[in-house]
Coordinates of C-alpha atoms in Angstrom, one line a residue:
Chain A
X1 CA -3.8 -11.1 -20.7
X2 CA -1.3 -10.7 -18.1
X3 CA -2.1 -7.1 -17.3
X4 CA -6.2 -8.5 -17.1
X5 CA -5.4 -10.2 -14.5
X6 CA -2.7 -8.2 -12.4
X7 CA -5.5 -5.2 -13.0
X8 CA -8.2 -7.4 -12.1
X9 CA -6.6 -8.9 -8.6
X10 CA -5.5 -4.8 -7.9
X11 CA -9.2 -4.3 -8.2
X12 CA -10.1 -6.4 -6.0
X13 CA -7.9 -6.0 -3.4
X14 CA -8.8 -2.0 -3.0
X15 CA -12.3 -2.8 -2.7
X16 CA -11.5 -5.4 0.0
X17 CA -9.2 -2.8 2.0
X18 CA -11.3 0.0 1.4
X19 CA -14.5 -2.2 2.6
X20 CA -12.7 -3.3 5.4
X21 CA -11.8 0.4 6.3
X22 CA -15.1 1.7 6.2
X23 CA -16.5 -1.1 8.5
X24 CA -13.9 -0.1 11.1
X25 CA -11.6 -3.2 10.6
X26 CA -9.1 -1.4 9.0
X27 CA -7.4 1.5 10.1
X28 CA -4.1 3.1 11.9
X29 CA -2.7 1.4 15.5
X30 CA -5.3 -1.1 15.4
X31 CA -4.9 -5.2 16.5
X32 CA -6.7 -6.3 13.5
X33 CA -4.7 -3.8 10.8
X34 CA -1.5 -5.5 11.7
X35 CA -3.0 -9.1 11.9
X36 CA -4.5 -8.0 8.2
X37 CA -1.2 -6.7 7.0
X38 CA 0.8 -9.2 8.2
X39 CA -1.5 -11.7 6.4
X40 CA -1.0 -9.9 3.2
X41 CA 2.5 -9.2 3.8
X42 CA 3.0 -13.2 4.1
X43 CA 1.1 -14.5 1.3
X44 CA 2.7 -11.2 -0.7
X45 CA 6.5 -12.9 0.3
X46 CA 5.1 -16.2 -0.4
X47 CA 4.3 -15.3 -3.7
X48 CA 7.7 -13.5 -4.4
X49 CA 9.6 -16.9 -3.9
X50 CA 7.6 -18.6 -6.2
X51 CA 8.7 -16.7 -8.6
X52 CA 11.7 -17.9 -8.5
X53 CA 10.6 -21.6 -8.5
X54 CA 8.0 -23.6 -10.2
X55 CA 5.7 -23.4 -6.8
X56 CA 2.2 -22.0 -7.4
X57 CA 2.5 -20.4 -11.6
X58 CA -0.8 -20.2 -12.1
X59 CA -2.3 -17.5 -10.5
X60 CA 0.2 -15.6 -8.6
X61 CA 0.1 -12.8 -11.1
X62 CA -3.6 -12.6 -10.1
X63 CA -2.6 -13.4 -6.0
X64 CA 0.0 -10.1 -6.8
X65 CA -2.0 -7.8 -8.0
X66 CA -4.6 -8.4 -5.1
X67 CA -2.1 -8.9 -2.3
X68 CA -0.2 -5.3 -3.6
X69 CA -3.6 -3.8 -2.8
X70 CA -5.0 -5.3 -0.5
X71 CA -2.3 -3.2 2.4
X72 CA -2.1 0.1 1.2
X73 CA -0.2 2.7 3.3
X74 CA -3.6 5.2 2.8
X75 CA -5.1 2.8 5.0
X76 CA -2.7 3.9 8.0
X77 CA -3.4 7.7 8.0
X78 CA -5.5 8.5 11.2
X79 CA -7.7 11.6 10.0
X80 CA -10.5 13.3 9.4
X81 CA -11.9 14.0 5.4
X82 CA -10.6 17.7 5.5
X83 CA -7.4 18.5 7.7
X84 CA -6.6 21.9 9.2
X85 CA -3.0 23.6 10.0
X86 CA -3.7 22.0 13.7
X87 CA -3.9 18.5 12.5
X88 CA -1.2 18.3 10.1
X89 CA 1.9 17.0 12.2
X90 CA -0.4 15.5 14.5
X91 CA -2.0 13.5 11.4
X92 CA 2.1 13.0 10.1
X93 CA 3.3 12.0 13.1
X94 CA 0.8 9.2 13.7
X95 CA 0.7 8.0 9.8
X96 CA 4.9 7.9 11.0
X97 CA 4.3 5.5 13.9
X98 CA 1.5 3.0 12.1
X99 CA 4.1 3.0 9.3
X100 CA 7.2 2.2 11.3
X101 CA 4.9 -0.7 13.3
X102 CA 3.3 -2.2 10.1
X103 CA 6.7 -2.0 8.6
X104 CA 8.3 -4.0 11.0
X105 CA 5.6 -6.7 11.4
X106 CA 5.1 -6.6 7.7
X107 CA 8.9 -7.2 7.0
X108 CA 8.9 -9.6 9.2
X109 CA 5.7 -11.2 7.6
X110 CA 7.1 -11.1 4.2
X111 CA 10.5 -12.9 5.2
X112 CA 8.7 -16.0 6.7
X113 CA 6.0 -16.3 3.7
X114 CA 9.3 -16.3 1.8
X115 CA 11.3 -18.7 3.8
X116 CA 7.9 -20.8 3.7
X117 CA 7.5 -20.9 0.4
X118 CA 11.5 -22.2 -0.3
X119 CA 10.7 -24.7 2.4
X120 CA 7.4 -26.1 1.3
X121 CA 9.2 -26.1 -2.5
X122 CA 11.9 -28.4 -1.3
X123 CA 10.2 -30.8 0.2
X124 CA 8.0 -31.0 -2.1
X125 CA 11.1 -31.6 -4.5
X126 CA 12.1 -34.4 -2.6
X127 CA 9.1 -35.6 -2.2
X128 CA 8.5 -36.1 -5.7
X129 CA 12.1 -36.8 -6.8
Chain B
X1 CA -9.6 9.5 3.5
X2 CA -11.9 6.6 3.7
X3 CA -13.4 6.2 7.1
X4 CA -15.2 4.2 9.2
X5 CA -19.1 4.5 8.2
X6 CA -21.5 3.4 6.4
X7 CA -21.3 0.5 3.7
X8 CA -19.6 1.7 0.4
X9 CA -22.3 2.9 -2.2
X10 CA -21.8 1.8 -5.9
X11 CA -20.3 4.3 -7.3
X12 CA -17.6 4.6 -4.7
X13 CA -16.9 1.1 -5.4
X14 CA -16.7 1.6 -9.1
X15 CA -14.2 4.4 -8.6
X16 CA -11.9 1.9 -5.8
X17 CA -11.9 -0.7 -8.6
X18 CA -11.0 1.3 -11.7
X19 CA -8.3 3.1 -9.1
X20 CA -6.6 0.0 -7.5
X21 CA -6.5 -1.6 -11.1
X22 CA -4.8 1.2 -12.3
X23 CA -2.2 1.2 -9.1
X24 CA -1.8 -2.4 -9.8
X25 CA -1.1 -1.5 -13.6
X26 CA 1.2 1.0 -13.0
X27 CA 3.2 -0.9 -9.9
X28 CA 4.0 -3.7 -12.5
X29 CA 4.6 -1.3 -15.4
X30 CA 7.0 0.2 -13.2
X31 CA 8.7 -3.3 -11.9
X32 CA 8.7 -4.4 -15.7
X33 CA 10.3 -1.2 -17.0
X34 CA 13.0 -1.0 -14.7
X35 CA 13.6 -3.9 -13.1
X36 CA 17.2 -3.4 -11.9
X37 CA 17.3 -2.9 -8.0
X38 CA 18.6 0.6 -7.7
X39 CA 16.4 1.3 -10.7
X40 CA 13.3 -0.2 -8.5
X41 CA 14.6 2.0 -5.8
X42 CA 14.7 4.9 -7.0
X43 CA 11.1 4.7 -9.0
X44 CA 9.5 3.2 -5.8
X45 CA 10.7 5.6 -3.8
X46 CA 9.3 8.4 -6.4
X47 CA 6.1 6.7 -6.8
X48 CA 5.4 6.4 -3.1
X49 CA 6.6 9.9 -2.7
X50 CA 4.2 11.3 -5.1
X51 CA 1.4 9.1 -4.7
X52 CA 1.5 9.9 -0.8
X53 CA 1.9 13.5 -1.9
X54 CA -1.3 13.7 -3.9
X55 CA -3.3 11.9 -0.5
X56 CA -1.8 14.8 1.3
X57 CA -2.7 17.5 -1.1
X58 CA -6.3 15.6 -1.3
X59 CA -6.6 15.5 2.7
X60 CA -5.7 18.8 2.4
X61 CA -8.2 20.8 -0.1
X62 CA -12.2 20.1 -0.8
X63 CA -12.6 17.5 -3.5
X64 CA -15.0 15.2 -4.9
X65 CA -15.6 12.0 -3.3
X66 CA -15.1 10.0 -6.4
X67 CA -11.8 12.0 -7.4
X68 CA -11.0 11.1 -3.7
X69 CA -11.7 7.0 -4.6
X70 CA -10.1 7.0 -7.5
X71 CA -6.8 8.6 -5.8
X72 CA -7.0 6.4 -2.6
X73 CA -7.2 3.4 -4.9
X74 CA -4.3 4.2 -7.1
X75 CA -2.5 4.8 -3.8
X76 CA -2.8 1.2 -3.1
X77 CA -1.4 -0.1 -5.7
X78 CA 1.3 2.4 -6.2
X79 CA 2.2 2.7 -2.1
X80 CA 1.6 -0.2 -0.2
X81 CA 2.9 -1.9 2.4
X82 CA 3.1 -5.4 1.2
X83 CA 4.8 -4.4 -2.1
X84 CA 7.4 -2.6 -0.4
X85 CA 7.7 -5.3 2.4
X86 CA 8.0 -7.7 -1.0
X87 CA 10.3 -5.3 -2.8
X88 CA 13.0 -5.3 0.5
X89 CA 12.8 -9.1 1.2
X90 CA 13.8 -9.8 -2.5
X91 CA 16.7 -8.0 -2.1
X92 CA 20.3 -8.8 -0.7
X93 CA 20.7 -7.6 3.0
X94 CA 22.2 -4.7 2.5
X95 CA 19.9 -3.4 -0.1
X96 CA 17.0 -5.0 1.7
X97 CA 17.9 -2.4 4.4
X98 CA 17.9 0.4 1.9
X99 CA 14.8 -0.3 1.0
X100 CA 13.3 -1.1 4.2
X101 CA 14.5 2.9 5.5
X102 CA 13.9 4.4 2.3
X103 CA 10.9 4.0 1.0
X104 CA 8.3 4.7 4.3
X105 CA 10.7 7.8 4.3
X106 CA 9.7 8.9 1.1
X107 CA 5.8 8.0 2.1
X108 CA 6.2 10.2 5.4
X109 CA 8.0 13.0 3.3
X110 CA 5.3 12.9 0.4
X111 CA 2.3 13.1 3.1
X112 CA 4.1 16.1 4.8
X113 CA 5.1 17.7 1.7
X114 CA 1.4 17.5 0.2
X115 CA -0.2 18.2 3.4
X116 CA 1.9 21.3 3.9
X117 CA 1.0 22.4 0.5
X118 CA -2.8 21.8 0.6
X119 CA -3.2 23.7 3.6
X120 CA -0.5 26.6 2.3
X121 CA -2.7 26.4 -1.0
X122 CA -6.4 26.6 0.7
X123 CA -5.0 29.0 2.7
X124 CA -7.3 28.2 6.4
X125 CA -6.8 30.3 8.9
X126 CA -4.6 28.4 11.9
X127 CA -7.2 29.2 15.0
X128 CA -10.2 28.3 12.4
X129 CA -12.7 26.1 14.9
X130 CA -13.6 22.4 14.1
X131 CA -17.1 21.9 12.9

């Protein structure tokens, strides 16, 4: 059951980044990849705290699965279908640079969706205690 | 790989979804079977490697669009950038930083690696004109 639904979310999360690539939303050095990412990378840390806590059980294995997917590092190579000799450190060099950028925002992402998560968790806990 | 134009047709779809549920599959296989962190380390860093490998070696020679799909969507699962972001938070600073250097390395390595062999395997000529 549990690989159902981490197979199912992973489905669905390529077909929304792959959608989103096609209708020019997605793609390397853009404002709205990062924004996207660091959405994804968010929810993604989010989901990692709760893990370790009772906070949100039922589907984060689902909410894994598509947020894994969702921001895939494909999605940051800037090329053509069919690359020649000419284009090959050109097309390395700038998959290098999104990388490094959505890295950093995405880190950064991940670490407050984490910190979020402990936070909303303990006052919750208090709340209720 | 995939970009922008028109909408996706079906049977690009269907390929994308049986390809990022297999990349989801496999990415918490792999977390399952080793879940120790220099285990989830080592097999990240391979599985990014290798999957950014085979997008190389796909940019790189003719294939068929749905072969491409399937590929692109088993990339996402096995390299992306909010399991890797995921993977470093969880870890202890130190390690965290390990991870955070290590793993885009091994994606920029694989791309390079398969490019480089793509192109050394179709063989193009280096002035050959753009269509």
């Amino acid at each position: 059951m549990q690989w159902l639904v981490i197979c199912s979310g992973g489905a669905l999360g390529a077909l929304l980044a792959a959608t989103l690539l096609r209708r020019g939303e997605q793609g390397a050095d853009t404002f709205r990849t990062i924004a996207f990412n660091c959405l994804i990378c968010f929810m993604a840390g989010a989901i990692a705290a709760s893990r370790y806590t009772s906070f949100l059980p039922v589907g984060s294995l689902l909410g894994s699965g598509f947020l894994i997917t969702a921001a895939p590092m494909a999605s940051l190579i800037r090329s053509a279908n069919e690359t020649r000799p000419a284009d090959l450190w050109p097309t390395v060099r700038g998959f290098a640079r999104s990388l490094l950028i959505n890295s950093v925002y995405g880190l950064a992402s991940a670490v407050l969706g984490y910190l979020t998560a402990f936070a909303v968790v303990s006052i919750v806990y208090k709340l209720t205690w | 790989m995939i970009t922008p134009g028109p909408r996706l047709r079906v049977r690009e779809a269907i390929w994308i979804l049986v390809g990022g549920a297999a990349g989801a599959a496999t990415r918490f296989l792999l977390n399952r079977t080793w879940p120790a962190p220099l285990e989830k380390l080592l097999i990240t860093g391979a599985a990014t490697m290798v999957t950014m490998l085979g997008i190389g070696l796909l940019m790189a020679l003719p294939s068929r669009p749905g072969v491409r799909m399937l590929v692109w969507g088993i990339a996402a699962g096995t390299a992306s950038v909010s399991a890797y972001a995921t993977l470093a938070v969880s870890q202890t600073p130190t390690r965290a930083i390990i991870f955070a250097v290590t793993l885009p390395t091994c994606a920029i390595a694989g791309l390079a690696i398969g490019l480089m062999t793509g192109l050394a395997i179709n063989g193009r000529p280096e002035n050959e004109a753009r269509p």
